[in-house]
Coordinates of C-alpha atoms in Angstrom, one line a residue:
Chain A
X1 CA 0.0 0.0 0.0
X2 CA 1.4 3.4 -0.9
X3 CA 1.5 6.3 1.4
X4 CA -1.1 8.2 -0.6
X5 CA -3.7 5.4 -0.3
X6 CA -2.8 5.1 3.3
X7 CA -3.7 8.7 4.0
X8 CA -7.0 8.7 2.1
X9 CA -8.0 5.5 3.9
X10 CA -7.2 7.2 7.2
X11 CA -9.1 10.4 6.4
X12 CA -12.0 8.3 5.2
X13 CA -12.0 6.3 8.5
X14 CA -11.8 9.4 10.5
X15 CA -14.9 10.8 8.7
X16 CA -16.7 7.5 9.3
X17 CA -15.9 7.5 13.0
X18 CA -16.6 11.2 13.5
X19 CA -19.6 12.2 11.3
X20 CA -19.4 15.7 12.9
X21 CA -16.0 16.2 11.4
X22 CA -17.2 15.5 7.9
X23 CA -20.1 17.8 8.5
X24 CA -17.8 20.6 9.6
X25 CA -15.6 20.0 6.5
X26 CA -18.7 20.1 4.2
X27 CA -20.2 23.2 5.8
X28 CA -17.2 25.4 6.4
X29 CA -16.7 26.7 2.8
X30 CA -20.3 27.7 2.1
X31 CA -20.7 29.1 5.5
X32 CA -17.6 31.2 5.1
X33 CA -18.8 32.5 1.8
X34 CA -22.4 33.2 2.8
X35 CA -21.6 34.2 6.3
X36 CA -18.7 36.6 5.5
X37 CA -19.6 38.0 2.1
X38 CA -23.4 38.0 2.4
X39 CA -24.3 38.4 6.0
X40 CA -21.2 40.6 6.5
X41 CA -22.5 42.9 3.8
X42 CA -26.0 43.0 5.1
X43 CA -24.7 43.9 8.5
X44 CA -22.5 46.6 7.0
X45 CA -25.6 48.0 5.3
X46 CA -27.6 47.8 8.6
X47 CA -24.9 49.7 10.5
X48 CA -24.8 52.4 7.9
X49 CA -28.5 53.0 8.2
X50 CA -27.8 54.2 11.8
X51 CA -25.3 56.8 10.6
X52 CA -26.5 60.2 9.3
X53 CA -25.3 62.6 6.7
X54 CA -24.1 66.0 7.5
X55 CA -26.4 68.4 5.6
X56 CA -23.7 71.1 5.1
X57 CA -20.6 69.1 4.2
X58 CA -22.4 66.1 2.7
X59 CA -20.1 63.8 4.6
X60 CA -21.2 60.8 6.5
X61 CA -21.3 61.3 10.2
X62 CA -20.3 58.1 11.9
X63 CA -22.3 58.3 15.1
X64 CA -25.2 56.3 16.1
X65 CA -28.5 58.0 15.4
X66 CA -32.0 57.3 14.5
X67 CA -32.3 60.5 12.5
X68 CA -32.0 58.8 9.2
X69 CA -34.9 56.5 10.0
X70 CA -37.0 59.5 11.1
X71 CA -36.4 61.0 7.7
X72 CA -38.2 58.0 6.2
X73 CA -41.4 59.3 7.8
X74 CA -41.2 62.6 6.0
X75 CA -44.2 62.8 3.6
X76 CA -42.2 62.7 0.4
X77 CA -40.3 59.6 1.6
X78 CA -43.3 57.9 3.3
X79 CA -45.3 58.3 0.0
X80 CA -42.6 56.3 -1.7
X81 CA -43.0 53.4 0.8
X82 CA -46.8 53.5 0.6
X83 CA -46.8 53.6 -3.2
X84 CA -44.4 50.7 -3.5
X85 CA -46.3 48.6 -1.0
X86 CA -49.7 49.3 -2.7
X87 CA -48.2 48.4 -6.1
X88 CA -46.7 45.2 -4.7
X89 CA -50.1 44.3 -3.1
X90 CA -52.1 45.0 -6.3
X91 CA -49.6 43.1 -8.5
X92 CA -49.8 40.1 -6.1
X93 CA -53.6 40.0 -6.1
X94 CA -54.1 40.3 -9.8
X95 CA -51.3 37.8 -10.4
X96 CA -53.0 35.4 -8.1
X97 CA -56.3 35.8 -10.0
X98 CA -54.7 35.3 -13.5
X99 CA -52.4 32.5 -12.2
X100 CA -55.2 30.4 -10.8
X101 CA -56.9 29.1 -13.9
X102 CA -53.5 28.3 -15.5
X103 CA -52.2 26.5 -12.3
X104 CA -55.5 24.7 -11.8
X105 CA -55.8 23.5 -15.4
X106 CA -52.2 22.4 -15.4
X107 CA -52.6 20.6 -12.1
X108 CA -55.9 18.9 -12.6
X109 CA -56.7 18.4 -16.2
X110 CA -53.4 18.5 -18.2
X111 CA -52.0 15.0 -18.7
X112 CA -48.9 13.7 -20.4
X113 CA -47.7 15.9 -23.2
X114 CA -50.1 18.7 -22.3
X115 CA -48.7 18.7 -18.8
X116 CA -45.1 19.1 -20.2
X117 CA -46.4 21.8 -22.5
X118 CA -47.9 23.8 -19.6
X119 CA -44.8 23.3 -17.5
X120 CA -42.4 24.5 -20.1
X121 CA -45.0 27.2 -21.1
X122 CA -44.6 28.7 -17.6
X123 CA -40.9 27.9 -17.2
X124 CA -39.6 29.5 -20.4
X125 CA -41.1 32.9 -19.7
X126 CA -40.0 32.6 -16.1
X127 CA -36.4 32.1 -17.1
X128 CA -36.1 34.2 -20.2
X129 CA -34.2 37.4 -19.7
X130 CA -35.8 39.9 -17.3
X131 CA -34.5 42.9 -19.4
X132 CA -35.8 41.4 -22.6
X133 CA -39.2 41.0 -21.1
X134 CA -39.2 44.6 -19.9
X135 CA -37.9 45.7 -23.4
X136 CA -40.8 43.7 -25.0
X137 CA -43.2 45.8 -23.0
X138 CA -41.5 49.0 -24.0
X139 CA -42.2 47.9 -27.5
X140 CA -45.8 47.0 -26.7
X141 CA -46.7 50.2 -24.8
X142 CA -44.9 52.6 -27.1
X143 CA -47.2 55.2 -28.7
X144 CA -46.5 53.8 -32.2
X145 CA -46.5 50.2 -30.7
X146 CA -48.8 47.2 -31.1
X147 CA -51.2 48.0 -28.2
X148 CA -52.2 51.4 -29.5
X149 CA -52.4 49.9 -33.0
X150 CA -54.8 47.2 -31.8
X151 CA -56.9 49.6 -29.7
X152 CA -57.2 51.9 -32.8
X153 CA -58.0 48.9 -34.9
X154 CA -61.0 48.0 -32.8
X155 CA -62.0 51.6 -32.4
X156 CA -61.5 51.8 -28.7
X157 CA -59.1 54.7 -28.5
X158 CA -61.7 56.8 -26.8
X159 CA -62.1 54.2 -24.0
X160 CA -58.3 54.0 -23.6
X161 CA -58.0 57.8 -23.4
X162 CA -60.7 57.9 -20.8
X163 CA -58.8 55.4 -18.7
X164 CA -55.6 57.4 -19.1
X165 CA -57.4 60.6 -18.1
X166 CA -58.1 59.0 -14.6
X167 CA -56.2 60.8 -11.9
X168 CA -53.1 59.0 -10.2
X169 CA -53.1 55.8 -12.3
X170 CA -53.4 57.6 -15.6
X171 CA -50.9 59.6 -17.6
X172 CA -50.2 61.1 -21.0
X173 CA -49.6 57.6 -22.4
X174 CA -49.5 54.0 -21.1
X175 CA -45.8 53.9 -21.0
X176 CA -45.6 56.7 -18.6
X177 CA -48.5 55.8 -16.3
X178 CA -48.9 53.5 -13.3
X179 CA -51.1 51.2 -15.4
X180 CA -48.0 50.6 -17.6
X181 CA -45.8 49.9 -14.6
X182 CA -48.4 47.6 -13.2
X183 CA -48.7 45.7 -16.4
X184 CA -45.0 45.1 -16.7
X185 CA -44.7 44.0 -13.1
X186 CA -47.7 41.7 -13.5
X187 CA -46.2 40.1 -16.6
X188 CA -42.7 39.7 -15.3
X189 CA -43.6 38.1 -11.9
X190 CA -46.7 36.1 -13.0
X191 CA -44.8 32.8 -13.5
X192 CA -43.5 33.0 -10.0
X193 CA -47.1 32.9 -8.8
X194 CA -48.1 30.1 -11.1
X195 CA -45.5 27.5 -10.1
X196 CA -46.0 27.3 -6.3
X197 CA -49.8 27.5 -6.8
X198 CA -49.7 24.6 -9.2
X199 CA -47.5 22.6 -6.8
X200 CA -50.1 23.1 -4.1
X201 CA -53.0 22.3 -6.3
X202 CA -51.3 19.1 -7.5
X203 CA -51.6 17.9 -3.9
X204 CA -55.3 18.5 -3.5
X205 CA -56.7 14.9 -3.5
X206 CA -59.3 14.3 -6.2
X207 CA -61.5 12.3 -3.9
X208 CA -62.1 15.4 -1.8
X209 CA -63.5 17.2 -4.8
X210 CA -65.7 14.1 -5.6
X211 CA -66.9 14.0 -2.0
X212 CA -67.8 17.7 -2.1
X213 CA -69.8 17.0 -5.3
X214 CA -71.5 14.0 -3.8
X215 CA -72.5 16.0 -0.8
X216 CA -74.3 18.4 -3.2
X217 CA -71.6 21.1 -3.5
X218 CA -71.9 23.1 -6.6
X219 CA -68.6 23.6 -8.4
X220 CA -68.4 27.2 -7.1
X221 CA -68.9 25.9 -3.6
X222 CA -66.3 23.2 -4.0
X223 CA -63.9 25.9 -5.2
X224 CA -64.5 28.1 -2.3
X225 CA -64.7 25.6 0.5
X226 CA -62.4 22.8 -0.6
X227 CA -59.9 23.9 -3.3
X228 CA -59.0 27.4 -2.3
X229 CA -58.3 26.6 1.4
X230 CA -56.1 23.7 0.4
X231 CA -54.3 25.8 -2.2
X232 CA -53.7 28.7 0.1
X233 CA -50.2 27.7 1.2
X234 CA -49.2 27.7 -2.5
X235 CA -50.8 31.0 -3.1
X236 CA -49.0 32.5 -0.2
X237 CA -45.7 31.0 -1.3
X238 CA -46.2 32.6 -4.8
X239 CA -47.2 35.9 -3.2
X240 CA -43.9 36.0 -1.3
X241 CA -42.1 36.1 -4.7
X242 CA -44.4 38.6 -6.4
X243 CA -44.5 40.8 -3.3
X244 CA -40.8 40.8 -2.6
X245 CA -39.8 41.2 -6.2
X246 CA -42.0 44.1 -6.7
X247 CA -40.9 45.8 -3.5
X248 CA -37.2 45.7 -4.5
X249 CA -37.4 46.4 -8.2
X250 CA -36.1 49.7 -9.4
X251 CA -35.6 49.0 -13.2
X252 CA -39.2 48.5 -14.3
X253 CA -40.6 51.8 -12.8
X254 CA -37.6 53.6 -14.3
X255 CA -38.2 52.4 -17.8
X256 CA -42.0 52.2 -17.8
X257 CA -43.8 54.6 -15.5
X258 CA -44.2 58.1 -14.2
X259 CA -41.5 60.1 -12.6
X260 CA -42.8 59.3 -9.1
X261 CA -40.4 57.0 -7.4
X262 CA -40.5 53.5 -5.9
X263 CA -38.4 52.2 -3.0
X264 CA -35.8 50.6 -5.2
X265 CA -35.3 53.8 -7.2
X266 CA -35.0 55.8 -3.9
X267 CA -32.3 53.4 -2.7
X268 CA -30.5 53.7 -6.1
X269 CA -30.7 57.4 -6.3
X270 CA -29.6 58.1 -2.7
X271 CA -26.6 55.8 -2.9
X272 CA -25.6 57.0 -6.3
X273 CA -25.5 60.7 -7.3
X274 CA -26.8 62.0 -3.9
X275 CA -24.1 60.0 -2.0
X276 CA -26.5 59.7 0.9
X277 CA -25.6 56.1 1.8
X278 CA -27.3 56.2 5.3
X279 CA -30.6 57.2 3.8
X280 CA -30.2 54.6 1.0
X281 CA -29.5 51.9 3.7
X282 CA -32.5 53.0 5.8
X283 CA -34.7 52.7 2.7
X284 CA -33.3 49.3 1.9
X285 CA -34.2 48.1 5.4
X286 CA -37.9 48.9 4.7
X287 CA -38.5 46.0 2.3
X288 CA -36.5 43.7 4.7
X289 CA -38.8 44.6 7.5
X290 CA -42.0 44.3 5.3
X291 CA -40.8 40.9 4.0
X292 CA -39.9 39.7 7.5
X293 CA -43.4 40.4 8.7
X294 CA -44.8 38.8 5.5
X295 CA -42.7 35.7 5.9
X296 CA -43.5 35.4 9.5
X297 CA -47.2 35.4 8.7
X298 CA -46.7 33.1 5.7
X299 CA -44.8 30.6 7.9
X300 CA -47.7 30.5 10.4
X301 CA -50.0 29.7 7.5
X302 CA -47.8 26.8 6.4
X303 CA -46.7 28.4 3.1
X304 CA -43.2 26.9 3.2
X305 CA -44.4 23.4 2.9
X306 CA -45.4 24.3 -0.6
X307 CA -42.0 25.6 -1.7
Chain B
X1 CA -69.6 16.6 -11.3
X2 CA -65.8 16.4 -11.5
X3 CA -65.3 14.7 -14.8
X4 CA -61.9 14.6 -16.5
X5 CA -63.0 17.3 -19.0
X6 CA -62.2 20.8 -18.0
X7 CA -64.9 23.4 -18.0
X8 CA -64.7 25.5 -21.1
X9 CA -64.2 28.7 -19.2
X10 CA -61.3 27.3 -17.3
X11 CA -59.7 26.0 -20.4
X12 CA -60.0 29.4 -22.2
X13 CA -58.6 31.3 -19.2
X14 CA -55.7 28.9 -18.8
X15 CA -54.7 29.1 -22.5
X16 CA -55.2 32.9 -22.6
X17 CA -52.9 33.1 -19.6
X18 CA -50.2 31.2 -21.4
X19 CA -50.7 33.3 -24.5
X20 CA -50.2 36.4 -22.3
X21 CA -47.0 35.0 -21.1
X22 CA -45.6 34.3 -24.6
X23 CA -46.9 37.1 -26.8
X24 CA -44.3 39.6 -25.7
X25 CA -41.5 37.1 -26.4
X26 CA -42.9 36.4 -29.9
X27 CA -42.9 40.1 -30.5
X28 CA -39.2 40.4 -29.8
X29 CA -38.6 37.9 -32.5
X30 CA -40.6 39.9 -35.1
X31 CA -38.9 43.2 -34.1
X32 CA -35.4 41.8 -34.8
X33 CA -36.3 41.8 -38.5
X34 CA -38.0 45.2 -38.8
X35 CA -36.6 47.7 -41.3
X36 CA -37.7 50.6 -39.0
X37 CA -34.7 51.9 -37.1
X38 CA -36.0 55.1 -35.4
X39 CA -39.2 54.1 -33.7
X40 CA -41.0 51.1 -32.3
X41 CA -43.5 51.2 -35.1
X42 CA -46.1 48.4 -35.4
X43 CA -46.7 46.7 -37.8
X44 CA -43.1 46.7 -39.1
X45 CA -43.0 48.6 -42.4
X46 CA -40.8 45.8 -43.9
X47 CA -38.6 42.9 -42.9
X48 CA -34.8 42.6 -43.3
X49 CA -31.8 40.5 -42.2
X50 CA -29.4 43.4 -42.3
X51 CA -29.3 44.1 -38.5
X52 CA -27.9 40.7 -37.8
X53 CA -24.8 41.7 -39.8
X54 CA -24.6 45.1 -38.1
X55 CA -24.8 43.5 -34.7
X56 CA -22.2 40.9 -35.6
X57 CA -19.7 43.7 -36.3
X58 CA -20.3 45.6 -33.0
X59 CA -17.2 45.3 -30.7
X60 CA -19.1 46.7 -27.7
X61 CA -21.7 43.9 -27.9
X62 CA -19.0 41.3 -28.1
X63 CA -17.1 42.8 -25.1
X64 CA -20.2 42.8 -23.0
X65 CA -21.0 39.3 -24.0
X66 CA -17.5 38.2 -23.2
X67 CA -17.6 39.6 -19.7
X68 CA -21.1 38.1 -19.1
X69 CA -19.8 34.7 -20.1
X70 CA -16.7 34.9 -18.0
X71 CA -18.7 36.1 -14.9
X72 CA -21.3 33.4 -15.4
X73 CA -18.8 30.6 -15.8
X74 CA -16.8 31.5 -12.7
X75 CA -20.0 32.2 -10.6
X76 CA -21.4 28.8 -11.7
X77 CA -18.3 27.0 -10.7
X78 CA -18.2 28.6 -7.3
X79 CA -21.9 28.0 -6.8
X80 CA -21.5 24.3 -7.9
X81 CA -18.9 23.7 -5.2
X82 CA -20.5 25.6 -2.4
X83 CA -24.1 24.5 -3.2
X84 CA -23.2 20.8 -3.4
X85 CA -21.3 21.0 -0.1
X86 CA -24.2 22.6 1.6
X87 CA -26.7 20.1 0.1
X88 CA -24.5 17.2 1.1
X89 CA -24.3 18.5 4.7
X90 CA -28.0 19.3 5.0
X91 CA -29.3 16.1 3.5
X92 CA -27.0 13.7 5.3
X93 CA -27.5 14.8 8.9
X94 CA -29.8 16.5 11.3
X95 CA -27.8 19.0 13.2
X96 CA -28.3 22.1 15.2
X97 CA -28.7 25.1 12.9
X98 CA -29.8 23.0 9.9
X99 CA -32.8 25.2 9.3
X100 CA -30.6 28.2 9.6
X101 CA -28.3 26.9 6.9
X102 CA -31.1 26.4 4.4
X103 CA -32.5 29.8 5.2
X104 CA -29.1 31.3 4.7
X105 CA -28.8 29.8 1.3
X106 CA -32.3 31.0 0.2
X107 CA -31.9 34.5 1.6
X108 CA -30.0 36.0 -1.3
X109 CA -32.9 35.4 -3.7
X110 CA -35.7 35.8 -1.1
X111 CA -34.6 39.3 -0.3
X112 CA -35.0 41.8 -3.2
X113 CA -32.0 42.0 -5.4
X114 CA -31.5 45.6 -4.7
X115 CA -30.7 44.8 -1.0
X116 CA -28.0 42.3 -2.0
X117 CA -26.7 44.9 -4.4
X118 CA -26.5 47.8 -2.0
X119 CA -25.3 45.6 0.8
X120 CA -22.3 44.5 -1.3
X121 CA -21.7 48.0 -2.6
X122 CA -21.6 49.4 0.9
X123 CA -19.3 46.6 2.1
X124 CA -17.0 47.3 -0.9
X125 CA -17.0 50.9 0.1
X126 CA -16.2 50.2 3.7
X127 CA -13.5 47.8 2.7
X128 CA -12.0 50.1 0.1
X129 CA -12.3 47.3 -2.6
X130 CA -12.3 48.6 -6.2
X131 CA -14.7 47.2 -8.8
X132 CA -13.5 44.3 -10.9
X133 CA -14.7 41.1 -12.5
X134 CA -14.2 39.6 -9.0
X135 CA -16.7 42.0 -7.3
X136 CA -19.3 41.0 -9.9
X137 CA -18.6 37.3 -9.3
X138 CA -18.9 37.8 -5.5
X139 CA -22.5 39.0 -6.0
X140 CA -23.5 36.5 -8.7
X141 CA -22.1 33.3 -7.0
X142 CA -23.9 34.3 -3.8
X143 CA -27.4 34.1 -5.3
X144 CA -26.5 31.2 -7.7
X145 CA -25.7 28.9 -4.8
X146 CA -29.4 28.4 -4.1
X147 CA -30.3 26.9 -7.5
X148 CA -27.5 24.4 -7.3
X149 CA -28.4 23.6 -3.7
X150 CA -32.1 23.0 -4.5
X151 CA -31.3 20.6 -7.3
X152 CA -28.6 18.8 -5.3
X153 CA -30.7 18.5 -2.1
X154 CA -33.6 16.9 -4.0
X155 CA -31.3 14.4 -5.6
X156 CA -29.4 13.6 -2.4
X157 CA -32.8 12.8 -0.8
X158 CA -33.4 10.2 -3.5
X159 CA -30.0 8.7 -3.1
X160 CA -30.7 6.0 -0.6
X161 CA -28.5 5.3 2.4
X162 CA -28.4 1.6 1.7
X163 CA -26.4 2.2 -1.5
X164 CA -23.7 4.0 0.5
X165 CA -23.7 1.2 3.1
X166 CA -23.6 -1.5 0.4
X167 CA -20.5 0.3 -1.0
X168 CA -18.8 0.4 2.4
X169 CA -19.7 -3.3 3.0
X170 CA -18.0 -4.2 -0.2
X171 CA -14.9 -2.6 1.1
X172 CA -14.9 0.9 -0.5
X173 CA -13.6 3.7 1.6
X174 CA -15.4 7.1 1.7
X175 CA -13.6 8.5 -1.3
X176 CA -14.2 5.5 -3.5
X177 CA -17.9 5.6 -2.5
X178 CA -18.0 9.2 -3.3
X179 CA -16.4 8.7 -6.8
X180 CA -18.3 5.6 -7.8
X181 CA -21.7 5.9 -6.1
X182 CA -22.4 9.6 -5.2
X183 CA -20.9 11.4 -8.2
X184 CA -22.7 9.3 -10.9
X185 CA -26.0 9.7 -9.0
X186 CA -25.9 13.4 -8.5
X187 CA -24.2 14.3 -11.8
X188 CA -27.3 15.2 -13.9
X189 CA -28.8 17.2 -11.0
X190 CA -25.5 19.2 -10.8
X191 CA -25.5 19.7 -14.5
X192 CA -29.0 21.0 -14.4
X193 CA -28.3 23.2 -11.4
X194 CA -25.2 24.5 -13.1
X195 CA -27.0 25.4 -16.2
X196 CA -29.7 27.2 -14.3
X197 CA -27.1 29.0 -12.3
X198 CA -25.4 30.0 -15.5
X199 CA -28.7 31.3 -16.9
X200 CA -29.4 33.2 -13.7
X201 CA -26.0 34.9 -13.7
X202 CA -26.0 35.6 -17.4
X203 CA -29.3 37.5 -17.0
X204 CA -28.7 39.3 -13.7
X205 CA -28.8 43.1 -13.8
X206 CA -30.0 44.5 -10.4
X207 CA -27.2 43.3 -8.3
X208 CA -24.7 43.8 -11.1
X209 CA -25.5 47.5 -11.4
X210 CA -24.1 47.9 -7.8
X211 CA -21.0 45.7 -8.2
X212 CA -19.8 46.3 -11.8
X213 CA -18.5 49.9 -11.6
X214 CA -17.8 51.0 -15.1
X215 CA -17.8 47.5 -16.6
X216 CA -20.5 46.4 -19.0
X217 CA -22.1 43.0 -18.8
X218 CA -24.6 42.2 -21.6
X219 CA -27.6 43.0 -19.3
X220 CA -26.0 46.3 -18.3
X221 CA -25.5 47.1 -22.0
X222 CA -29.2 46.3 -22.6
X223 CA -30.2 48.4 -19.6
X224 CA -28.4 51.4 -21.0
X225 CA -30.2 50.9 -24.4
X226 CA -33.5 50.7 -22.5
X227 CA -32.9 53.9 -20.6
X228 CA -31.5 55.9 -23.6
X229 CA -32.3 54.1 -26.9
X230 CA -29.5 54.8 -29.4
X231 CA -29.4 51.8 -31.6
X232 CA -32.8 50.2 -31.6
X233 CA -32.2 47.6 -34.4
X234 CA -29.1 46.3 -32.6
X235 CA -30.9 46.1 -29.3
X236 CA -33.7 44.1 -31.0
X237 CA -31.3 41.6 -32.4
X238 CA -29.4 41.3 -29.1
X239 CA -32.7 40.8 -27.3
X240 CA -33.7 38.0 -29.6
X241 CA -30.4 36.2 -29.3
X242 CA -30.5 36.5 -25.5
X243 CA -33.9 34.8 -25.5
X244 CA -32.6 31.9 -27.6
X245 CA -29.5 31.5 -25.5
X246 CA -31.4 31.4 -22.2
X247 CA -34.0 29.0 -23.6
X248 CA -31.5 26.3 -24.4
X249 CA -30.1 25.6 -20.9
X250 CA -33.6 25.7 -19.5
X251 CA -34.8 23.1 -22.0
X252 CA -31.7 21.0 -21.3
X253 CA -32.1 21.3 -17.5
X254 CA -35.7 20.2 -17.9
X255 CA -34.9 17.1 -19.8
X256 CA -32.0 16.2 -17.4
X257 CA -34.2 16.2 -14.3
X258 CA -37.5 15.0 -15.9
X259 CA -39.0 11.9 -14.4
X260 CA -37.5 12.6 -11.0
X261 CA -39.4 13.9 -8.0
X262 CA -37.6 17.2 -8.5
X263 CA -37.7 19.3 -11.6
X264 CA -35.1 22.0 -12.2
X265 CA -35.9 25.6 -12.3
X266 CA -39.0 25.6 -10.2
X267 CA -37.5 28.2 -8.1
X268 CA -35.6 31.0 -9.8

């Protein structure tokens, strides 16, 4: 036996006798990476949110203060938080409504090739480039683009203009209105809602549906009292994605939307040209807190079993 | 009541939903051929192949593509190693903090990308680290670990302990078992996870805007075109190519993990 074989055999024996040792060897590299680079950075961010910026010199004042957080409550900043949360909530709700028939059909009725078709049909848009999807919507919503062309074609321009004339959600054209921002968010995050929903619906036993029917439940009653409650964890799991992704996105509202900012844009602007890292950090903590609350509620509802 | 035939309304809603998901992507393919180069005019006034040649001769596109491929390759390798190690540890033993480890792996994609981005940026600031390819990789590998991890964990779960015991009973040491039993069993899952990680990194833009400095990955190149359109036809072609390039690994990953309890890509 050569020395080399000897050594590997001894290491192998040591791992066998001390499973904890092997565990430590396995876990150390990923924990160093995630613990140092990721958690370390998050802590660095958190720390900076407790600093403040000197209004006159524009330099960061490295002393503990809650002043920066208090600034978040200023009406202009608080509006940004409110607007982003409302957008995230409406995107989540509409995504759930549109996703449900797709997920339900795929889970319950699609078989064999049709099932694969639906699976890839959701998976390909999910994975295709985020920016390309946003770009596609820029093409769609452009004044000379396909949507206006189609609306003109069916003679509904007056209706579209009436919608755009609405306060707050309207604008001079779709591509600079909240409706436009909303549509793009909805499109880009929709697959993230469908997949967990479908996973949850797959697990609804068919005999429960039959039992409900045998007991005289109409389809709508079965839907409300049997299917939806059982699918709820999947819906919540999907909503975690749509909600979190909308909260943190700063590219979509920058490309399609009005000039009124979302949280992500505020973070980006404050850390960039404004150089106000503490305020940017404090803004970044907002989605973390919102998501922490959301995840805590979701966990209590059993949403993670569906992931 | 509950027959195997779907109600018509449900069927229409489901297929309309799928159409909604795909129509914009189809549109990208059509725009790559339009003769119009100043506006986003629909319908296209004419069709041409000339923009493919123009794009081919653009050094800035090639440079951005090169950087993206380099970053994605290195990030994927790092994610493969770290994700597999993590998955092996979590699936083979119950230990204190096991839940915390899986949470730690998922956190970088569970939190909005802008948080990962600004956290890294502020850490680089504090540590006086200047931007380079490495800073981009640091960010990308961190959120790529989870896709490898998810694929590997699912496969480790199917790898039964009795196979490992049988190998040991037949006289193999730990390394031999690893080489002859574990690796062949998890190889396709790793390949799938690796391809998804590559696709994820190749497409990432939010974290990258914080960690790239002046460097341009392909998504950053696209982003600048989106904010200030200068060469619409070239952007159209690049967009179409990016769609094709990302579809291929997804299809491959799907076929690699098909038939198992897990299917790749269910969690971007």
